[in-house]
Coordinates of N, CA and C and ligand atoms in Angstrom, one line a residue:
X751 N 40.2 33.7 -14.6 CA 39.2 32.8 -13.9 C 39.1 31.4 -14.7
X752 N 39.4 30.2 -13.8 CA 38.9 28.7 -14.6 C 38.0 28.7 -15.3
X753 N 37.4 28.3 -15.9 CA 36.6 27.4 -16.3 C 35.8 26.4 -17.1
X754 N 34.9 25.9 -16.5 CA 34.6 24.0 -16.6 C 33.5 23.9 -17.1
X755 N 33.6 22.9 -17.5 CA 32.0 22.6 -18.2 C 31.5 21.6 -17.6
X756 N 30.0 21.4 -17.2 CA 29.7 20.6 -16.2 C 28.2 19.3 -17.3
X757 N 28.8 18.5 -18.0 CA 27.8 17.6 -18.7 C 26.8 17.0 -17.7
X758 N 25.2 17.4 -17.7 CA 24.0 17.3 -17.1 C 23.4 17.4 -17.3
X759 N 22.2 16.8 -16.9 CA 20.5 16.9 -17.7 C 20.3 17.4 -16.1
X760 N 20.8 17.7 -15.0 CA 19.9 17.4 -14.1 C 20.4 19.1 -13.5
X761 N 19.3 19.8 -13.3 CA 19.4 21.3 -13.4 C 19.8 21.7 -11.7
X762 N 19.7 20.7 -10.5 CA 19.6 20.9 -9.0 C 21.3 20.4 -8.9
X763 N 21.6 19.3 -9.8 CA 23.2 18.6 -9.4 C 23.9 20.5 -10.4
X764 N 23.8 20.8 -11.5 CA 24.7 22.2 -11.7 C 24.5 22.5 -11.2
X765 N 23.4 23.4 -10.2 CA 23.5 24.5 -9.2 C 24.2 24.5 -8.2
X766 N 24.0 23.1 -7.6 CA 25.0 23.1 -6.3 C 26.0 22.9 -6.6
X767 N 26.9 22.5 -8.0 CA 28.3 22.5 -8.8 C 28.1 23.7 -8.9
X768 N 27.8 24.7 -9.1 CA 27.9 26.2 -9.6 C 28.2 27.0 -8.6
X769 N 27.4 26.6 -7.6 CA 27.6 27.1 -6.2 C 28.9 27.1 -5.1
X770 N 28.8 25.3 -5.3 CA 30.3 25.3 -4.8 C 31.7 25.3 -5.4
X771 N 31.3 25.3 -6.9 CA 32.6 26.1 -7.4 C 33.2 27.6 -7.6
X772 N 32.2 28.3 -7.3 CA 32.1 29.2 -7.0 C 32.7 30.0 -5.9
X773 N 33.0 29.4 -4.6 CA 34.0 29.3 -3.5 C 35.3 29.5 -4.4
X774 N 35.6 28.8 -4.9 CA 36.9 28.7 -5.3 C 37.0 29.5 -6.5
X775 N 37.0 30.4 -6.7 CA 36.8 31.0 -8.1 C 36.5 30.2 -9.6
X776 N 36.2 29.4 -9.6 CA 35.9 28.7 -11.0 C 34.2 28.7 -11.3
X777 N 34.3 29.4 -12.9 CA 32.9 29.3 -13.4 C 32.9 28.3 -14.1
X778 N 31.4 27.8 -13.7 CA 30.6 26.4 -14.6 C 30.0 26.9 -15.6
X779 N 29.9 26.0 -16.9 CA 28.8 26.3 -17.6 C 28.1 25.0 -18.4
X780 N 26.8 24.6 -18.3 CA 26.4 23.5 -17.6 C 26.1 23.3 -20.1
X781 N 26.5 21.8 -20.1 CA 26.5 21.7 -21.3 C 25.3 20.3 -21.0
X782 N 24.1 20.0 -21.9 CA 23.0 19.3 -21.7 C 23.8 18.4 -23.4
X783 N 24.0 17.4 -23.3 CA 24.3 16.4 -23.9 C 23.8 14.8 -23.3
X784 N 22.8 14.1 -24.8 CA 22.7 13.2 -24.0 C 23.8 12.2 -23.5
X785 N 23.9 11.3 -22.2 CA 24.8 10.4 -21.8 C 24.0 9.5 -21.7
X786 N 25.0 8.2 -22.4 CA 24.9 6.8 -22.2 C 25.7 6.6 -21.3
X787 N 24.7 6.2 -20.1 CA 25.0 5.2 -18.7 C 25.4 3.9 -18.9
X788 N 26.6 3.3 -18.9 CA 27.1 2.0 -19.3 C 26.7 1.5 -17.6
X789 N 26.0 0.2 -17.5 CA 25.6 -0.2 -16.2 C 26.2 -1.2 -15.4
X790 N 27.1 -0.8 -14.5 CA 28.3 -1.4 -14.0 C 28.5 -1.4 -12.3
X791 N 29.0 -1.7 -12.2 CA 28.9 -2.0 -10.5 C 29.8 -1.0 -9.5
X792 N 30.1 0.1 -10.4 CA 30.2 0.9 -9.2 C 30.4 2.6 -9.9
X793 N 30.4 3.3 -9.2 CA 29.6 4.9 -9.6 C 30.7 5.7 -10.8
X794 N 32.0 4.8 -10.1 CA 33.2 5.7 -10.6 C 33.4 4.9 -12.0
X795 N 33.0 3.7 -11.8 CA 33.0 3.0 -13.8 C 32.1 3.9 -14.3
X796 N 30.4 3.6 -13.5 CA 30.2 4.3 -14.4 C 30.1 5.5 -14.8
X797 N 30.7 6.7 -14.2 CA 30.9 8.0 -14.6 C 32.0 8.2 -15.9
X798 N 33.5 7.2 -15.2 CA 34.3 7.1 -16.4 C 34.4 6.7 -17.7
X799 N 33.3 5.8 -17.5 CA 32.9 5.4 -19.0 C 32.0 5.9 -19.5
X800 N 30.9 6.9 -18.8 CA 30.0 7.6 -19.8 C 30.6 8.8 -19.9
X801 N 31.9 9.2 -19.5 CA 32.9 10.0 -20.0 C 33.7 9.7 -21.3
X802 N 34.3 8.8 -21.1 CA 35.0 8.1 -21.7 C 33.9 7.6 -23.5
X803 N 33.3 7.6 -23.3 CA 32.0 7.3 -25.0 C 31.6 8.9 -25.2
X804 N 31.8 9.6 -24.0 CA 31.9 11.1 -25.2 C 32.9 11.3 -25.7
X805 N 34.0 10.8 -24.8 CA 35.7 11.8 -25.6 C 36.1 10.8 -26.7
X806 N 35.9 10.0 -26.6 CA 36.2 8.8 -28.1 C 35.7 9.6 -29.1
X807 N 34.2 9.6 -29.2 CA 33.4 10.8 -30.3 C 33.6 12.0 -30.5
X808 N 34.2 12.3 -29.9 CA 34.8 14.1 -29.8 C 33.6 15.0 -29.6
X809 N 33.0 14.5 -28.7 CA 31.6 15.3 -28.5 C 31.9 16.3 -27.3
X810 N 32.9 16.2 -26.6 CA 33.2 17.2 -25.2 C 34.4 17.5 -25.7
X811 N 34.3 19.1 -25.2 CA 35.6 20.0 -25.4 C 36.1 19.9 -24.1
X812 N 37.7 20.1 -24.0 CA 38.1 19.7 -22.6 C 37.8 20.6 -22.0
X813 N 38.2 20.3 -20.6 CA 37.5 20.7 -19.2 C 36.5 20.5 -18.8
X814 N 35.8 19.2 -19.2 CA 34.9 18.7 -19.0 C 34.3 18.0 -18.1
X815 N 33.5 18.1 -17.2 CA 33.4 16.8 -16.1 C 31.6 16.2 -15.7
X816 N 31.6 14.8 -15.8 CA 30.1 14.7 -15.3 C 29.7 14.1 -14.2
X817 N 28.9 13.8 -13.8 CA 29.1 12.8 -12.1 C 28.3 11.7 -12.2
X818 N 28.5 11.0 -11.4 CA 27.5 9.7 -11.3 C 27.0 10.3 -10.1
X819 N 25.9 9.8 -9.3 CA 25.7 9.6 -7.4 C 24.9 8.4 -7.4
X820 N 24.9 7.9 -5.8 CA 24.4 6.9 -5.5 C 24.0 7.3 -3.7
X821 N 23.0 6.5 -3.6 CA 22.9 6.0 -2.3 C 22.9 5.0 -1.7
X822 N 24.0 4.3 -0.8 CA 24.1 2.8 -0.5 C 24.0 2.9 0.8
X823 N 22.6 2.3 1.1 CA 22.3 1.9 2.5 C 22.4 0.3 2.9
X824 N 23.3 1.3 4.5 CA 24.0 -0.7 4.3 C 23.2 -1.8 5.0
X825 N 22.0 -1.5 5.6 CA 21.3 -2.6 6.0 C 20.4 -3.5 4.6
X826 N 20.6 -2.5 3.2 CA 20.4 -3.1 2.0 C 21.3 -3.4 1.1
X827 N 22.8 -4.1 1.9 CA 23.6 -4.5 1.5 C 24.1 -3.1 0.1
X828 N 23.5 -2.2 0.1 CA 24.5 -1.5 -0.8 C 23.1 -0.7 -1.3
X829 N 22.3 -1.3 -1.3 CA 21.0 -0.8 -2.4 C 20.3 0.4 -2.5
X830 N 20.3 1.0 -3.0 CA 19.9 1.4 -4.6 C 21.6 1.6 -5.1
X831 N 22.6 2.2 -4.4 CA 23.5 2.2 -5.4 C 23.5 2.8 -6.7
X832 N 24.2 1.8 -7.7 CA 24.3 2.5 -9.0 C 22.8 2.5 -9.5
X833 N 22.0 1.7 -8.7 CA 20.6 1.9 -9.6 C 20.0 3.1 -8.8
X834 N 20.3 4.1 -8.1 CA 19.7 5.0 -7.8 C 18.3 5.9 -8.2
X835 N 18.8 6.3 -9.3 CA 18.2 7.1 -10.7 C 17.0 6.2 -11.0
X836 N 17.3 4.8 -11.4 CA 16.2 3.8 -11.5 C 15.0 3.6 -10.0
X837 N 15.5 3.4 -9.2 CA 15.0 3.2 -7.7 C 14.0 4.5 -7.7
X838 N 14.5 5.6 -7.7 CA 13.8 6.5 -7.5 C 12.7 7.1 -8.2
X839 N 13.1 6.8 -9.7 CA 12.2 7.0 -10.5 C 10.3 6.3 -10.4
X840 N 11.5 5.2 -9.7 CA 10.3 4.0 -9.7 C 9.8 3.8 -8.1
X841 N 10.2 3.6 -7.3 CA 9.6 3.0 -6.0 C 9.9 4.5 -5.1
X842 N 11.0 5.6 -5.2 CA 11.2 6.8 -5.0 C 11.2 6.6 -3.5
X843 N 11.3 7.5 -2.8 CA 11.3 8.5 -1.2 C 10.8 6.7 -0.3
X844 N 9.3 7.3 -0.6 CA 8.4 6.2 0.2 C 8.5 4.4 0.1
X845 N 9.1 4.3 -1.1 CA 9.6 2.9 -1.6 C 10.4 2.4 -0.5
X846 N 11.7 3.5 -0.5 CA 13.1 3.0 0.1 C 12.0 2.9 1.5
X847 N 11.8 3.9 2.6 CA 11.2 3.9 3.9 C 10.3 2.9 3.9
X848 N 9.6 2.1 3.2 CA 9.1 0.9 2.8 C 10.1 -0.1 3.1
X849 N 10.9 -0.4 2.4 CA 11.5 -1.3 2.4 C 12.9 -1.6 3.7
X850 N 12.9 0.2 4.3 CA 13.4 0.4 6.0 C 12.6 0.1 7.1
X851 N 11.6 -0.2 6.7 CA 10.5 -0.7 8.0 C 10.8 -1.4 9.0
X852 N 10.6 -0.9 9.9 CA 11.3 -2.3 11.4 C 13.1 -2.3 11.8
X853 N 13.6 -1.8 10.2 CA 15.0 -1.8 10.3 C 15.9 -1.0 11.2
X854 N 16.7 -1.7 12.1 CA 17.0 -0.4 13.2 C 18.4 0.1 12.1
X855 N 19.6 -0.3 12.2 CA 20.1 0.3 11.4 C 20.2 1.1 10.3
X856 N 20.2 2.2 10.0 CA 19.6 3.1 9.0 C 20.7 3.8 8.3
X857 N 21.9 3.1 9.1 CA 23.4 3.8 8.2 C 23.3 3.8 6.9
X858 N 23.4 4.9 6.0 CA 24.0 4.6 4.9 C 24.6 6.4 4.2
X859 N 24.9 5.9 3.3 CA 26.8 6.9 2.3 C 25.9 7.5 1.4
X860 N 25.7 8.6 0.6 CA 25.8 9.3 0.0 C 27.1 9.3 -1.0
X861 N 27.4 8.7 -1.8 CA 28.5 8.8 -2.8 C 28.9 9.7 -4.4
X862 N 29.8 10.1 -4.4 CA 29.7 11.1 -6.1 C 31.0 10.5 -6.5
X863 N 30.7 10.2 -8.1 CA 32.2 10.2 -8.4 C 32.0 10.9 -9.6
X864 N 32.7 12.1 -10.1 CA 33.3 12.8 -10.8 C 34.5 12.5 -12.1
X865 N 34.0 12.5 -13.0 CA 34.5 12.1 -13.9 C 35.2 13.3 -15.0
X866 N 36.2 13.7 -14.9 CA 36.9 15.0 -15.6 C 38.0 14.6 -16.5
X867 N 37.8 15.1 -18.0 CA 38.4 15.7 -19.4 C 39.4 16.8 -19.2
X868 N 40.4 16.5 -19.4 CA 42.1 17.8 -19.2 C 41.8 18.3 -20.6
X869 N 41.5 17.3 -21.5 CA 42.2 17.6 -22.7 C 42.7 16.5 -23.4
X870 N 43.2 15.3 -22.5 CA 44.3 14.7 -23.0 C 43.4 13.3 -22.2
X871 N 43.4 12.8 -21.0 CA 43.5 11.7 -20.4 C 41.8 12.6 -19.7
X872 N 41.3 11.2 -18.8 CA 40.1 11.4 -18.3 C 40.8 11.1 -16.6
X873 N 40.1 11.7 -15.4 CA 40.6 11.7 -14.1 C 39.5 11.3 -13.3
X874 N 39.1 10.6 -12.4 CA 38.3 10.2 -11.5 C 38.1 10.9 -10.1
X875 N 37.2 11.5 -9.4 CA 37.4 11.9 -8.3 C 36.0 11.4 -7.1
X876 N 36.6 11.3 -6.3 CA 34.9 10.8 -5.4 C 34.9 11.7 -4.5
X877 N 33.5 11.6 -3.5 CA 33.2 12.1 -2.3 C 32.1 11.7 -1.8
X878 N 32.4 11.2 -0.5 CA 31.3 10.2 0.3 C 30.4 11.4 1.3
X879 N 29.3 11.2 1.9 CA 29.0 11.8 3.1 C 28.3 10.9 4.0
X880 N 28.7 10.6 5.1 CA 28.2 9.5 5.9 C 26.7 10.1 6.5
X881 N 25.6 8.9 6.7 CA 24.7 9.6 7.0 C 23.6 8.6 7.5
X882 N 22.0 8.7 7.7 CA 21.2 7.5 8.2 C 20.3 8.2 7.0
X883 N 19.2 6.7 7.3 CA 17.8 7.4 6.3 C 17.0 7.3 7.5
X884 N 16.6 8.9 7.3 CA 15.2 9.1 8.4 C 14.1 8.2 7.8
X885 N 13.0 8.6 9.4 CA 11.9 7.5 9.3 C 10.5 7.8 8.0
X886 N 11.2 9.2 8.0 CA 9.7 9.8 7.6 C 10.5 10.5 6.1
X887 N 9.7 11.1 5.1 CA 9.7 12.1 4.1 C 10.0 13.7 4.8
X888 N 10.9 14.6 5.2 CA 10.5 15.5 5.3 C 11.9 16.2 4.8
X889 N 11.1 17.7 4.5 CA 11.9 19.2 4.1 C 11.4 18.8 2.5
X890 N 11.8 20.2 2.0 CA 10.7 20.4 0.8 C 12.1 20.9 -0.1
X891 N 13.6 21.0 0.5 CA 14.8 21.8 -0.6 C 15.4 20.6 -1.5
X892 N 16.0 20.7 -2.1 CA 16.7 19.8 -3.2 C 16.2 18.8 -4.3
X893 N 16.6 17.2 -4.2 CA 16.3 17.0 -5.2 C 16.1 15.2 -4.9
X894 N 15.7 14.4 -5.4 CA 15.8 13.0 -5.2 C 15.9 12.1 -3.8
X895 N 16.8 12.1 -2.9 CA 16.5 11.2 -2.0 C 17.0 12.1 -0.7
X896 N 16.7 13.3 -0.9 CA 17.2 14.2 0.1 C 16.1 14.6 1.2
X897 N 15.1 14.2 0.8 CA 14.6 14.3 1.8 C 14.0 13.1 3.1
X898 N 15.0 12.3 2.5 CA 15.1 11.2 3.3 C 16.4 11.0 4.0
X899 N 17.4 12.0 3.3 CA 18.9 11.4 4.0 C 19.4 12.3 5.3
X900 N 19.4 12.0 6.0 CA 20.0 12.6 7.6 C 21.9 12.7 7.6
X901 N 22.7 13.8 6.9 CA 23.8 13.4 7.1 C 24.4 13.3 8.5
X902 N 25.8 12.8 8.7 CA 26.5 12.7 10.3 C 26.3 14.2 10.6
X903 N 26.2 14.3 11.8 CA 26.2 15.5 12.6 C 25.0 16.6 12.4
X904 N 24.2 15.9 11.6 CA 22.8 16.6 12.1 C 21.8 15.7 12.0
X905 N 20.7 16.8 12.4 CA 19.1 15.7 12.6 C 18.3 16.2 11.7
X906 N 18.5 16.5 10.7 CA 18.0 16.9 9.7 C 18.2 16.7 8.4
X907 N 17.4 16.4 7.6 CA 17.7 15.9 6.4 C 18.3 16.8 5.6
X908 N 18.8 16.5 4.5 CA 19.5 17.4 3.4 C 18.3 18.6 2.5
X909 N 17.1 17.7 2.5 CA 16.2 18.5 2.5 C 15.7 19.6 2.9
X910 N 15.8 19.4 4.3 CA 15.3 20.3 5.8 C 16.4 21.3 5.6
X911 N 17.8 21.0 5.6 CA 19.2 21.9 6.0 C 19.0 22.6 4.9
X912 N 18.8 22.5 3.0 CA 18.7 23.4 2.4 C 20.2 23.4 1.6
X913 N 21.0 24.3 0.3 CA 21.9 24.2 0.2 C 22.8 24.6 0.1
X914 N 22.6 25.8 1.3 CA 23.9 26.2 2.0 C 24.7 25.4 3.0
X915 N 23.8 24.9 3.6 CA 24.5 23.7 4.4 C 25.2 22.1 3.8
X916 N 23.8 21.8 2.7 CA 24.4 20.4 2.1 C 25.3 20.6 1.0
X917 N 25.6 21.9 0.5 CA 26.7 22.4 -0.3 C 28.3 22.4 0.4
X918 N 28.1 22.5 1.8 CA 29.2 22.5 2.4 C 29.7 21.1 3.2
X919 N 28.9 20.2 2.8 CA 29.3 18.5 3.6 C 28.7 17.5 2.5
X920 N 28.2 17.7 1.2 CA 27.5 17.1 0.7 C 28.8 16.0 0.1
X921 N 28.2 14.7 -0.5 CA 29.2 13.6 -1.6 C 29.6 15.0 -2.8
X922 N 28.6 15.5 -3.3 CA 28.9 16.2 -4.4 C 30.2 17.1 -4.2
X923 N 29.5 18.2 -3.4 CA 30.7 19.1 -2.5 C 32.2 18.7 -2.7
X924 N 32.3 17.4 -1.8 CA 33.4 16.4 -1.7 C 34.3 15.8 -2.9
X925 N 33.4 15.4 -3.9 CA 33.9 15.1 -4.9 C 34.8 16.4 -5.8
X926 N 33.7 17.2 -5.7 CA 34.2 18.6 -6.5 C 35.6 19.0 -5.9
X927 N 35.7 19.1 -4.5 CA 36.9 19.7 -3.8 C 37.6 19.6 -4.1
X928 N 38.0 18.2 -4.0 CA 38.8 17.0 -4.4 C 39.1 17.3 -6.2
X929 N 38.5 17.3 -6.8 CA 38.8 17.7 -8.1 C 39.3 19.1 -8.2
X930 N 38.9 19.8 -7.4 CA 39.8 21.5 -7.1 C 40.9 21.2 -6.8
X931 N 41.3 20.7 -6.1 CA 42.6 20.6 -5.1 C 43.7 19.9 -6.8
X932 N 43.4 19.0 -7.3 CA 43.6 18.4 -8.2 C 44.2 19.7 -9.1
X933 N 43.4 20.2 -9.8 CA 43.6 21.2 -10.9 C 44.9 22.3 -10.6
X934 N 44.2 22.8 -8.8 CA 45.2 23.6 -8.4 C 46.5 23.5 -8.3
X935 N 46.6 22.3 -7.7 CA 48.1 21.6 -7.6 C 48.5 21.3 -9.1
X936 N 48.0 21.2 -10.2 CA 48.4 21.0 -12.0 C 48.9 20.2 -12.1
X937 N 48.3 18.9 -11.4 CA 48.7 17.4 -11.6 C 48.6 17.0 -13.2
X938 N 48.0 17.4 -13.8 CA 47.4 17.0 -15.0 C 48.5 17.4 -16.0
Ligands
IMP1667 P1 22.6 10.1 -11.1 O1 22.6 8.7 -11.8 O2 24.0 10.5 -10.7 O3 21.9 11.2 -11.9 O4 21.9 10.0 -9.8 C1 21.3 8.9 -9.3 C2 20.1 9.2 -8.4 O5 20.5 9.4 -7.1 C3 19.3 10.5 -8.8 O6 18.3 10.2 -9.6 C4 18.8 11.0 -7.5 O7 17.6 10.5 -7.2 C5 19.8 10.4 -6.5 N1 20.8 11.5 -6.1 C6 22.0 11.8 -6.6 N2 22.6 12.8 -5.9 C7 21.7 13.2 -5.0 C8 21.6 14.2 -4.1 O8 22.6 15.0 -3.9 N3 20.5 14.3 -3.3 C9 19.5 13.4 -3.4 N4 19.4 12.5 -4.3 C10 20.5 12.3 -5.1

């Protein structure tokens, strides 16, 4: 059986890595190390580089991977983005719906990029999920802006759906696959 080690402080992003690696037969085991977030203009710098300031230090054993995420709604030209984590901390759920007020378009991506240790070289992987931001706060499952995000092909937030469902369409999901398919084929 594989397995990976998943660098995270954030206990809701392992589980659903645990979960959906778990499909595929690979076990996670979630290593809590602090990460320096280098602050850069897009998810996949910065995951590779707060990758990349552990493996310089020899602080991660290989097989290692950590993720960035973002939410970029496009009627806010991109925003929260890489400042996600900050946004939410601070203006959170009701902030963003604040600042969607009146706004009819409500498109916006859910993004992950994945950042994985062979051993040798560091690998990048992404996964988008297309989706709107509902009008309101609702569903009580997950974690950070999920109970605001409505992916494509439902009317319910990621919140509401829970994460059997956003395990199976999520950015994270996506990312991870994508890095399965990678390993499987022994590109590395
Ligand atoms: P991080 O910098 O990758 O830890 O994540 C940035 C922020 O985006 C987090 O603090 C969460 O608020 C939000 N976020 C990331 N992934 C998800 C998700 O799957 N659902 C909801 N919010 C998320």
């Amino acid at each position: 059986m594989m397995h990976l080690r998943f660098i995270t402080s954030n206990k809701h992003k392992f589980e659903e890595a645990r979960d959906i690696l778990k499909r595929y037969g690979i076990r996670v085991e979630r290593i809590s190390i602090p990460v320096v977030e280098i602050q850069s203009n897009s998810i996949e710098e910065v995951a590779y580089n707060s990758l990349r300031y552990l493996v310089e230090r020899r602080l991660v054993p290989s097989m290692s991977f950590l993720e960035d995420a973002g939410l970029f709604i496009k009627a806010l030209k991109g925003f929260p983005g890489v400042y996600s984590a900050y946004v939410y901390r601070t203006i959170g759920c009701e902030g963003i719906l604040k600042l969607m007020e009146g706004i009819e378009d409500r498109y916006a991506e859910f993004k992950s990029a994945i950042a994985f240790y062979d051993g040798k070289s560091i690998h990048v992987f992404t996964g988008v999920c297309r989706g709107c931001i509902g009008l309101e706060v609702k569903g009580s499952f997950g974690f950070g802006f999920d109970p605001i995000f409505i992916p494509e092909g439902f009317n319910k937030t990621y919140a509401e759906l829970g994460n059997n469902v956003k395990n199976k369409i999520s950015h994270r999901a996506r990312a991870l696959i994508s890095m399965v398919k990678a390993l499987r084929a022994n590109i590395f």
